[in-house]
């Protein structure tokens, strides 16, 4: 592996559509692999440990999702900085960002690990976990929190790799981690009889292996990349940057702590992390409202959310692509290519969403029946799809506009708009739906209404404020 070059995507040159497709497809596959092996945990626990096993994991899911969402969102800061350095051909700066982000991720993951374990009793009580699965849920949560340093490290290394233009290595890491996770699930539950604790330990080891694979690959790539800065320029940068050098950021060692870079990572990553956390919590409140409408509607929405992933995941991949695309071209000062990339990503995303939604609507009854064959559930799930899927193409605009705003350094503004639309407005509409007794149809309509508001707001901000900061195309 050491001597093999990795093919990376350079968005500052070449055909934009081809670059977007080549970069986004591995991202999409990685997202789907992660979803599949996360589902494997519940599958093993439910089939081997029964209702108590899957209930213990499900009861802990909110705390786990909140922390993982925050850490994943925070890693966007490293992604943007690395992509900007790549675009500017600043190899020494790129190494410094990588080294700082790895150490920062380790510290952040360790902090979350200690805080999570210390507060695990309170978290289980706050989530009103049933007494019958209280001990299993608490034990599962504590072991999972031990894996948070690996989660943070992997997310940051994967984000750095994507910033360089390599979306394949994170996919390979996910596949390797997924295979190990499933194998360890089987061993822990079927051979060692460790119960839900075994599922948590499987996550711990698989996340560690995924991080190690990605880190070694990234280290190999950075060592092979020739520095383009002059020695005098690098020395001047080191002299003026408030850094604590734990090891040189070039040569054989990469780990360092540069507080100027930390500040930049926080400027982009922290707003995105807060957004991910708040959206997760608001979705939880909507789930509570769905639960109050009855078992049939709960099952219908559960099936809908699983089916929705087939459209949602590719659009998220395009949003991540837009972030890297924008950051690389801003770093290279090829601002006109940012506009071209935005148009390309929106066109690809909207076209895909229209076609995918149309196909899924035609086969909506069969799709819902894969999860629950109850006729009432199938009808209710199909109704939710009819209400939201015709408007899913709007979500392409949201992901791309938000992604490009992060890439050009406007993460705070994109986060504020997203929170107002996806958190505040959804909660207002939810209260209105409950007050008017609109039931299933009203709750389903909340999603396309807030999509439309978010797309318009983000588009308005991009074209009126952020867009004018980027230079027009040369004539």
Coordinates of C-alpha atoms in Angstrom, one line a residue:
X1 CA 0.0 0.0 0.0
X2 CA 2.8 2.3 0.7
X3 CA 4.0 2.8 -2.8
X4 CA 0.7 2.8 -4.6
X5 CA -0.7 6.1 -5.8
X6 CA -4.4 6.8 -5.1
X7 CA -6.5 8.4 -7.8
X8 CA -7.9 11.7 -6.5
X9 CA -10.5 14.1 -8.0
X10 CA -9.2 17.6 -8.7
X11 CA -12.3 19.9 -9.1
X12 CA -10.1 22.8 -10.2
X13 CA -9.7 21.3 -13.7
X14 CA -11.3 18.8 -16.0
X15 CA -15.0 18.1 -16.9
X16 CA -17.2 19.1 -14.0
X17 CA -19.9 16.5 -14.5
X18 CA -17.4 13.7 -14.8
X19 CA -15.6 14.9 -11.6
X20 CA -18.9 15.2 -9.7
X21 CA -20.0 11.7 -10.7
X22 CA -16.6 10.0 -10.0
X23 CA -16.4 11.7 -6.5
X24 CA -20.1 11.3 -5.5
X25 CA -20.6 7.7 -6.3
X26 CA -18.1 6.3 -3.8
X27 CA -19.5 8.7 -1.2
X28 CA -23.0 7.3 -1.9
X29 CA -21.8 3.7 -1.6
X30 CA -20.0 4.5 1.7
X31 CA -23.2 6.0 3.1
X32 CA -25.2 3.0 2.1
X33 CA -22.6 0.5 3.5
X34 CA -22.8 2.4 6.8
X35 CA -26.6 2.1 6.9
X36 CA -26.4 -1.6 6.1
X37 CA -24.1 -2.6 8.8
X38 CA -25.8 -0.4 11.3
X39 CA -29.0 -2.3 10.5
X40 CA -27.0 -5.6 11.0
X41 CA -26.6 -4.7 14.7
X42 CA -30.4 -4.5 15.2
X43 CA -30.9 -7.6 13.0
X44 CA -28.5 -9.8 15.1
X45 CA -29.8 -8.4 18.4
X46 CA -33.4 -8.9 17.5
X47 CA -33.0 -12.4 16.1
X48 CA -30.7 -13.8 18.8
X49 CA -31.6 -11.8 21.9
X50 CA -35.3 -11.3 21.0
X51 CA -37.4 -8.3 21.8
X52 CA -35.3 -7.3 24.8
X53 CA -32.1 -7.2 22.8
X54 CA -33.4 -4.9 20.0
X55 CA -35.3 -2.8 22.6
X56 CA -32.1 -2.2 24.6
X57 CA -30.3 -0.9 21.4
X58 CA -33.3 1.1 20.3
X59 CA -33.7 2.7 23.7
X60 CA -30.1 3.9 23.6
X61 CA -30.3 5.1 20.0
X62 CA -31.1 8.7 20.6
X63 CA -28.1 9.4 22.8
X64 CA -25.8 7.5 20.4
X65 CA -27.3 9.3 17.3
X66 CA -26.9 12.7 18.9
X67 CA -23.2 12.2 19.8
X68 CA -22.3 10.6 16.5
X69 CA -24.2 13.3 14.5
X70 CA -22.3 16.0 16.4
X71 CA -18.9 14.4 15.7
X72 CA -19.7 13.8 12.1
X73 CA -20.9 17.3 11.6
X74 CA -17.8 18.7 13.3
X75 CA -15.5 16.8 10.8
X76 CA -16.8 19.0 8.0
X77 CA -14.4 21.7 9.3
X78 CA -11.4 19.5 8.5
X79 CA -13.0 18.6 5.1
X80 CA -13.3 22.3 4.0
X81 CA -9.8 23.3 5.2
X82 CA -8.1 20.3 3.5
X83 CA -10.0 20.9 0.3
X84 CA -9.0 24.6 0.3
X85 CA -5.3 23.7 0.8
X86 CA -5.5 21.2 -2.0
X87 CA -7.0 23.8 -4.3
X88 CA -4.3 26.3 -3.4
X89 CA -1.6 23.6 -3.9
X90 CA -0.4 24.2 -0.3
X91 CA 1.0 20.8 0.5
X92 CA 2.7 21.8 3.7
X93 CA -0.5 23.6 4.9
X94 CA -2.5 20.4 4.0
X95 CA -0.3 18.3 6.2
X96 CA -0.6 20.7 9.0
X97 CA -4.4 20.7 8.8
X98 CA -4.4 16.9 8.7
X99 CA -2.2 16.6 11.7
X100 CA -4.1 19.1 13.7
X101 CA -7.5 17.6 12.8
X102 CA -6.4 14.1 13.9
X103 CA -5.2 15.3 17.3
X104 CA -8.3 17.5 17.7
X105 CA -10.5 14.6 16.9
X106 CA -8.8 12.4 19.4
X107 CA -9.2 15.0 22.1
X108 CA -12.8 15.6 21.2
X109 CA -13.7 11.9 21.0
X110 CA -12.0 11.3 24.4
X111 CA -14.0 14.2 25.9
X112 CA -17.2 12.8 24.6
X113 CA -16.3 9.3 25.8
X114 CA -15.6 10.4 29.4
X115 CA -18.6 12.7 29.5
X116 CA -20.9 10.0 28.0
X117 CA -19.8 7.3 30.4
X118 CA -20.1 9.7 33.4
X119 CA -23.6 10.8 32.4
X120 CA -24.8 7.4 31.1
X121 CA -27.0 6.8 34.1
X122 CA -28.7 10.2 33.7
X123 CA -29.1 9.7 30.0
X124 CA -30.8 6.4 30.4
X125 CA -33.2 7.9 33.0
X126 CA -33.8 10.9 30.7
X127 CA -34.8 8.7 27.8
X128 CA -37.3 6.8 30.1
X129 CA -35.9 3.4 29.2
X130 CA -38.2 0.6 30.3
X131 CA -37.1 -1.1 33.5
X132 CA -37.0 -4.5 31.8
X133 CA -34.1 -3.4 29.5
X134 CA -32.6 -0.7 31.7
X135 CA -29.4 -2.6 32.6
X136 CA -28.8 -3.9 29.1
X137 CA -29.3 -0.4 27.6
X138 CA -27.0 1.2 30.2
X139 CA -24.2 -1.4 29.6
X140 CA -24.6 -1.1 25.8
X141 CA -24.4 2.7 26.0
X142 CA -21.2 2.7 28.1
X143 CA -19.4 0.3 25.8
X144 CA -20.5 2.3 22.7
X145 CA -19.2 5.5 24.3
X146 CA -15.8 3.8 24.5
X147 CA -15.8 3.7 20.7
X148 CA -16.4 7.5 20.3
X149 CA -12.7 8.3 20.0
X150 CA -12.5 5.9 17.0
X151 CA -15.7 7.4 15.6
X152 CA -14.3 10.9 15.8
X153 CA -10.9 9.9 14.4
X154 CA -12.4 8.0 11.5
X155 CA -14.8 10.8 10.6
X156 CA -12.0 13.4 10.6
X157 CA -9.6 11.2 8.6
X158 CA -12.3 10.4 6.1
X159 CA -13.2 14.1 5.8
X160 CA -9.6 14.9 5.1
X161 CA -9.3 12.3 2.5
X162 CA -12.4 13.6 0.7
X163 CA -11.0 17.1 0.9
X164 CA -7.9 15.8 -1.0
X165 CA -10.2 14.4 -3.6
X166 CA -10.2 10.7 -2.5
X167 CA -13.7 9.4 -1.8
X168 CA -12.7 5.8 -2.5
X169 CA -10.5 5.1 0.6
X170 CA -13.4 6.0 3.0
X171 CA -15.6 3.5 1.1
X172 CA -13.0 0.8 1.4
X173 CA -12.6 1.5 5.1
X174 CA -16.4 1.3 5.6
X175 CA -16.6 -2.0 3.7
X176 CA -13.7 -3.5 5.8
X177 CA -15.3 -2.1 9.0
X178 CA -18.7 -3.4 8.0
X179 CA -17.5 -6.9 7.3
X180 CA -15.6 -7.0 10.7
X181 CA -18.7 -5.6 12.5
X182 CA -21.0 -8.3 11.1
X183 CA -18.5 -11.1 11.8
X184 CA -17.9 -9.9 15.4
X185 CA -21.7 -9.6 15.9
X186 CA -22.1 -13.2 14.9
X187 CA -19.2 -14.4 17.1
X188 CA -20.2 -12.2 20.1
X189 CA -23.9 -13.3 20.0
X190 CA -23.8 -16.9 18.7
X191 CA -20.4 -18.1 20.1
X192 CA -19.5 -16.1 23.1
X193 CA -23.1 -15.3 24.2
X194 CA -22.3 -11.7 25.2
X195 CA -25.7 -10.3 24.5
X196 CA -26.1 -6.7 23.5
X197 CA -22.7 -6.0 25.1
X198 CA -21.2 -8.0 22.3
X199 CA -22.9 -5.8 19.6
X200 CA -21.4 -2.7 21.3
X201 CA -17.9 -4.4 21.4
X202 CA -18.3 -5.3 17.7
X203 CA -18.8 -1.6 16.9
X204 CA -15.8 -0.7 19.0
X205 CA -13.4 -2.9 17.2
X206 CA -14.8 -2.3 13.7
X207 CA -14.6 1.4 14.1
X208 CA -11.0 1.1 15.3
X209 CA -10.1 -1.0 12.2
X210 CA -11.8 1.4 9.9
X211 CA -10.0 4.4 11.4
X212 CA -6.6 2.6 11.2
X213 CA -7.1 1.6 7.6
X214 CA -8.1 5.2 6.6
X215 CA -5.3 6.8 8.7
X216 CA -2.5 4.6 7.2
X217 CA -3.8 5.3 3.7
X218 CA -3.9 9.0 4.4
X219 CA -0.4 9.0 5.9
X220 CA 0.9 7.1 2.9
X221 CA -0.7 9.6 0.5
X222 CA 0.6 12.7 2.3
X223 CA 4.1 11.3 2.4
X224 CA 4.1 10.7 -1.3
X225 CA 2.7 14.2 -2.2
X226 CA 5.6 16.6 -2.9
X227 CA 5.5 19.8 -1.1
X228 CA 5.0 22.8 -3.4
X229 CA 5.9 25.6 -1.0
X230 CA 9.4 26.9 -0.8
X231 CA 11.4 26.3 2.4
X232 CA 11.4 30.1 3.1
X233 CA 7.6 30.2 2.8
X234 CA 7.1 27.2 5.0
X235 CA 9.4 28.6 7.6
X236 CA 7.6 31.9 7.6
X237 CA 4.3 30.2 8.0
X238 CA 5.6 28.2 11.0
X239 CA 7.0 31.3 12.6
X240 CA 3.8 33.3 12.4
X241 CA 1.4 30.5 13.2
X242 CA 0.6 29.9 17.0
X243 CA 1.3 26.2 17.0
X244 CA 2.4 23.7 19.5
X245 CA 4.5 21.1 17.6
X246 CA 4.0 17.7 19.0
X247 CA 5.8 16.4 15.9
X248 CA 6.7 17.9 12.5
X249 CA 3.8 18.1 10.1
X250 CA 5.9 17.0 7.2
X251 CA 8.4 14.1 6.8
X252 CA 7.6 10.9 8.6
X253 CA 5.4 12.3 11.4
X254 CA 2.2 14.2 10.8
X255 CA 0.6 14.9 14.2
X256 CA 0.7 18.4 15.4
X257 CA -1.5 21.1 17.1
X258 CA -1.9 24.4 15.3
X259 CA -4.3 26.7 17.2
X260 CA -4.9 28.9 14.1
X261 CA -6.0 25.8 12.3
X262 CA -8.1 24.7 15.3
X263 CA -9.9 28.0 15.1
X264 CA -10.7 27.6 11.4
X265 CA -11.9 24.0 12.0
X266 CA -14.2 25.2 14.7
X267 CA -15.5 28.1 12.6
X268 CA -16.8 25.6 10.0
X269 CA -17.3 22.4 11.9
X270 CA -19.0 23.6 15.1
X271 CA -22.0 25.2 13.3
X272 CA -22.5 22.1 11.2
X273 CA -22.2 19.9 14.4
X274 CA -24.8 22.0 16.2
X275 CA -27.1 21.8 13.2
X276 CA -26.8 18.0 13.0
X277 CA -27.6 17.7 16.8
X278 CA -30.6 20.1 16.7
X279 CA -32.1 18.5 13.6
X280 CA -31.8 15.1 15.2
X281 CA -33.6 16.3 18.4
X282 CA -36.3 18.0 16.3
X283 CA -36.9 14.8 14.4
X284 CA -37.3 13.0 17.7
X285 CA -40.1 15.4 18.7
X286 CA -41.8 14.7 15.4
X287 CA -41.4 11.0 16.0
X288 CA -43.2 11.5 19.4
X289 CA -46.1 13.1 17.5
X290 CA -46.2 10.2 15.1
X291 CA -46.2 7.7 17.9
X292 CA -49.3 9.5 19.3
X293 CA -51.3 8.8 16.1
X294 CA -51.3 5.0 16.6
X295 CA -49.4 1.9 15.8
X296 CA -50.4 1.8 12.1
X297 CA -49.0 5.3 11.4
X298 CA -45.9 4.5 13.3
X299 CA -45.3 1.4 11.1
X300 CA -46.1 3.4 8.0
X301 CA -43.7 6.2 8.8
X302 CA -41.0 3.7 9.8
X303 CA -41.3 2.1 6.3
X304 CA -41.4 5.5 4.7
X305 CA -38.1 6.6 6.3
X306 CA -36.4 3.4 5.2
X307 CA -37.6 3.8 1.6
X308 CA -36.8 7.6 1.6
X309 CA -33.1 6.7 2.2
X310 CA -32.8 5.5 -1.4
X311 CA -33.4 9.2 -2.5
X312 CA -31.9 11.0 0.5
X313 CA -28.5 9.3 0.6
X314 CA -27.5 10.2 -3.0
X315 CA -28.5 13.8 -2.4
X316 CA -26.5 14.0 0.8
X317 CA -23.5 12.6 -1.2
X318 CA -24.0 15.5 -3.7
X319 CA -24.1 18.0 -0.9
X320 CA -20.8 16.7 0.4
X321 CA -19.4 16.8 -3.1
X322 CA -20.5 20.5 -3.4
X323 CA -18.6 21.3 -0.2
X324 CA -15.3 19.8 -1.5
X325 CA -15.8 21.3 -5.0
X326 CA -16.4 24.8 -3.6
X327 CA -13.5 24.7 -1.1
X328 CA -11.0 23.4 -3.7
X329 CA -11.9 26.0 -6.2
X330 CA -12.0 28.9 -3.7
X331 CA -8.5 27.8 -2.6
X332 CA -7.3 27.8 -6.2
X333 CA -9.2 31.1 -6.8
X334 CA -11.1 29.5 -9.6
X335 CA -14.4 31.1 -8.4
X336 CA -16.3 30.6 -11.7
X337 CA -15.9 26.9 -11.4
X338 CA -17.8 27.1 -8.1
X339 CA -20.9 28.4 -10.0
X340 CA -20.5 25.8 -12.6
X341 CA -20.2 23.1 -10.0
X342 CA -23.4 24.3 -8.2
X343 CA -25.4 24.1 -11.4
X344 CA -24.0 20.7 -12.2
X345 CA -24.8 19.2 -8.7
X346 CA -28.3 20.7 -8.7
X347 CA -29.1 19.4 -12.2
X348 CA -27.8 15.9 -11.3
X349 CA -29.5 15.8 -7.9
X350 CA -32.9 17.1 -9.1
X351 CA -32.9 14.8 -12.1
X352 CA -32.1 11.8 -10.0
X353 CA -34.7 12.7 -7.4
X354 CA -37.5 13.1 -10.0
X355 CA -36.7 9.8 -11.6
X356 CA -36.2 7.9 -8.3
X357 CA -39.3 9.4 -6.7
X358 CA -41.4 8.5 -9.8
X359 CA -40.2 4.9 -9.8
X360 CA -40.8 4.5 -6.1
X361 CA -44.3 6.0 -6.3
X362 CA -45.3 3.6 -9.0
X363 CA -44.2 0.7 -6.8
X364 CA -45.1 2.3 -3.5
X365 CA -47.4 -0.4 -2.2
X366 CA -44.9 -3.1 -2.9
X367 CA -42.1 -1.0 -1.3
X368 CA -44.0 -0.5 1.9
X369 CA -45.1 -4.2 1.9
X370 CA -41.4 -5.2 2.1
X371 CA -41.5 -3.9 5.7
X372 CA -45.1 -4.6 6.7
X373 CA -47.7 -6.4 4.8
X374 CA -50.6 -5.1 6.9
X375 CA -53.0 -3.5 4.4
X376 CA -53.6 -0.5 6.6
X377 CA -49.9 0.1 7.0
X378 CA -49.3 -0.3 3.2
X379 CA -52.1 2.3 2.5
X380 CA -50.8 4.8 5.0
X381 CA -47.2 4.4 3.9
X382 CA -48.2 4.9 0.3
X383 CA -50.2 8.0 1.3
X384 CA -47.1 9.6 3.0
X385 CA -45.0 8.8 -0.1
X386 CA -47.7 10.5 -2.3
X387 CA -47.6 13.6 -0.2
X388 CA -43.8 14.1 0.0
X389 CA -42.1 12.3 -2.9
X390 CA -43.3 14.5 -5.7
X391 CA -41.4 17.4 -4.0
X392 CA -38.2 15.5 -3.1
X393 CA -36.3 17.1 -6.0
X394 CA -36.4 20.3 -3.9
X395 CA -34.0 18.6 -1.4
X396 CA -31.3 18.6 -4.1
X397 CA -31.2 22.4 -3.9
X398 CA -31.0 22.3 -0.1
X399 CA -28.1 19.9 0.1
X400 CA -26.1 21.7 -2.7
X401 CA -26.7 25.2 -1.5
X402 CA -25.8 24.3 2.1
X403 CA -22.8 22.3 1.0
X404 CA -21.4 25.1 -1.2
X405 CA -21.9 27.7 1.5
X406 CA -19.8 25.6 3.9
X407 CA -17.2 25.2 1.2
X408 CA -16.8 29.0 0.7
X409 CA -16.7 29.7 4.4
X410 CA -20.3 30.5 5.1
X411 CA -21.2 27.6 7.4
X412 CA -22.7 29.7 10.2
X413 CA -25.2 31.4 7.8
X414 CA -26.2 28.1 6.2
X415 CA -26.6 26.5 9.7
X416 CA -28.8 29.4 10.9
X417 CA -31.1 29.1 7.8
X418 CA -31.3 25.3 8.2
X419 CA -32.1 25.5 11.9
X420 CA -34.8 28.1 11.3
X421 CA -36.5 25.9 8.6
X422 CA -35.8 22.4 9.8
X423 CA -36.1 22.9 13.5
X424 CA -38.1 26.1 14.4
X425 CA -40.5 26.0 11.5
X426 CA -41.1 22.2 11.7
X427 CA -42.0 22.5 15.4
X428 CA -44.4 25.4 14.7
X429 CA -46.1 23.4 11.9
X430 CA -46.2 20.4 14.1
X431 CA -48.0 22.3 16.8
X432 CA -50.4 23.6 14.1
X433 CA -51.0 20.1 12.8
X434 CA -51.8 18.8 16.3
X435 CA -54.0 21.7 17.1
X436 CA -56.0 21.3 13.9
X437 CA -56.1 17.5 14.2
X438 CA -54.7 16.9 10.7
X439 CA -53.2 13.5 11.7
X440 CA -51.1 11.5 9.2
X441 CA -51.5 13.8 6.2
X442 CA -50.6 16.9 8.2
X443 CA -47.5 15.4 9.7
X444 CA -46.4 14.2 6.2
X445 CA -47.0 17.6 4.7
X446 CA -44.6 19.3 7.2
X447 CA -41.6 17.8 5.3
X448 CA -42.2 19.2 1.7
X449 CA -43.3 22.6 3.2
X450 CA -40.0 23.0 5.1
X451 CA -38.0 21.7 2.2
X452 CA -39.5 24.5 0.0
X453 CA -38.8 27.2 2.6
X454 CA -35.2 26.0 3.2
X455 CA -34.4 25.7 -0.5
X456 CA -35.7 29.2 -1.2
X457 CA -33.9 30.7 1.8
X458 CA -30.6 29.0 1.1
X459 CA -30.8 29.9 -2.6
X460 CA -31.7 33.5 -1.8
X461 CA -28.7 33.8 0.5
X462 CA -26.3 32.1 -1.9
X463 CA -27.2 34.3 -4.9
X464 CA -27.8 37.6 -3.1
X465 CA -25.0 37.5 -0.5
X466 CA -22.5 34.6 -0.9
X467 CA -22.5 34.6 -4.7
X468 CA -21.3 38.1 -5.2
X469 CA -18.1 37.4 -3.2
X470 CA -17.1 35.0 -5.9
X471 CA -15.6 36.6 -9.1
X472 CA -17.5 36.2 -12.4
X473 CA -16.1 34.0 -15.1
X474 CA -13.3 35.4 -17.2
X475 CA -14.1 36.6 -20.7

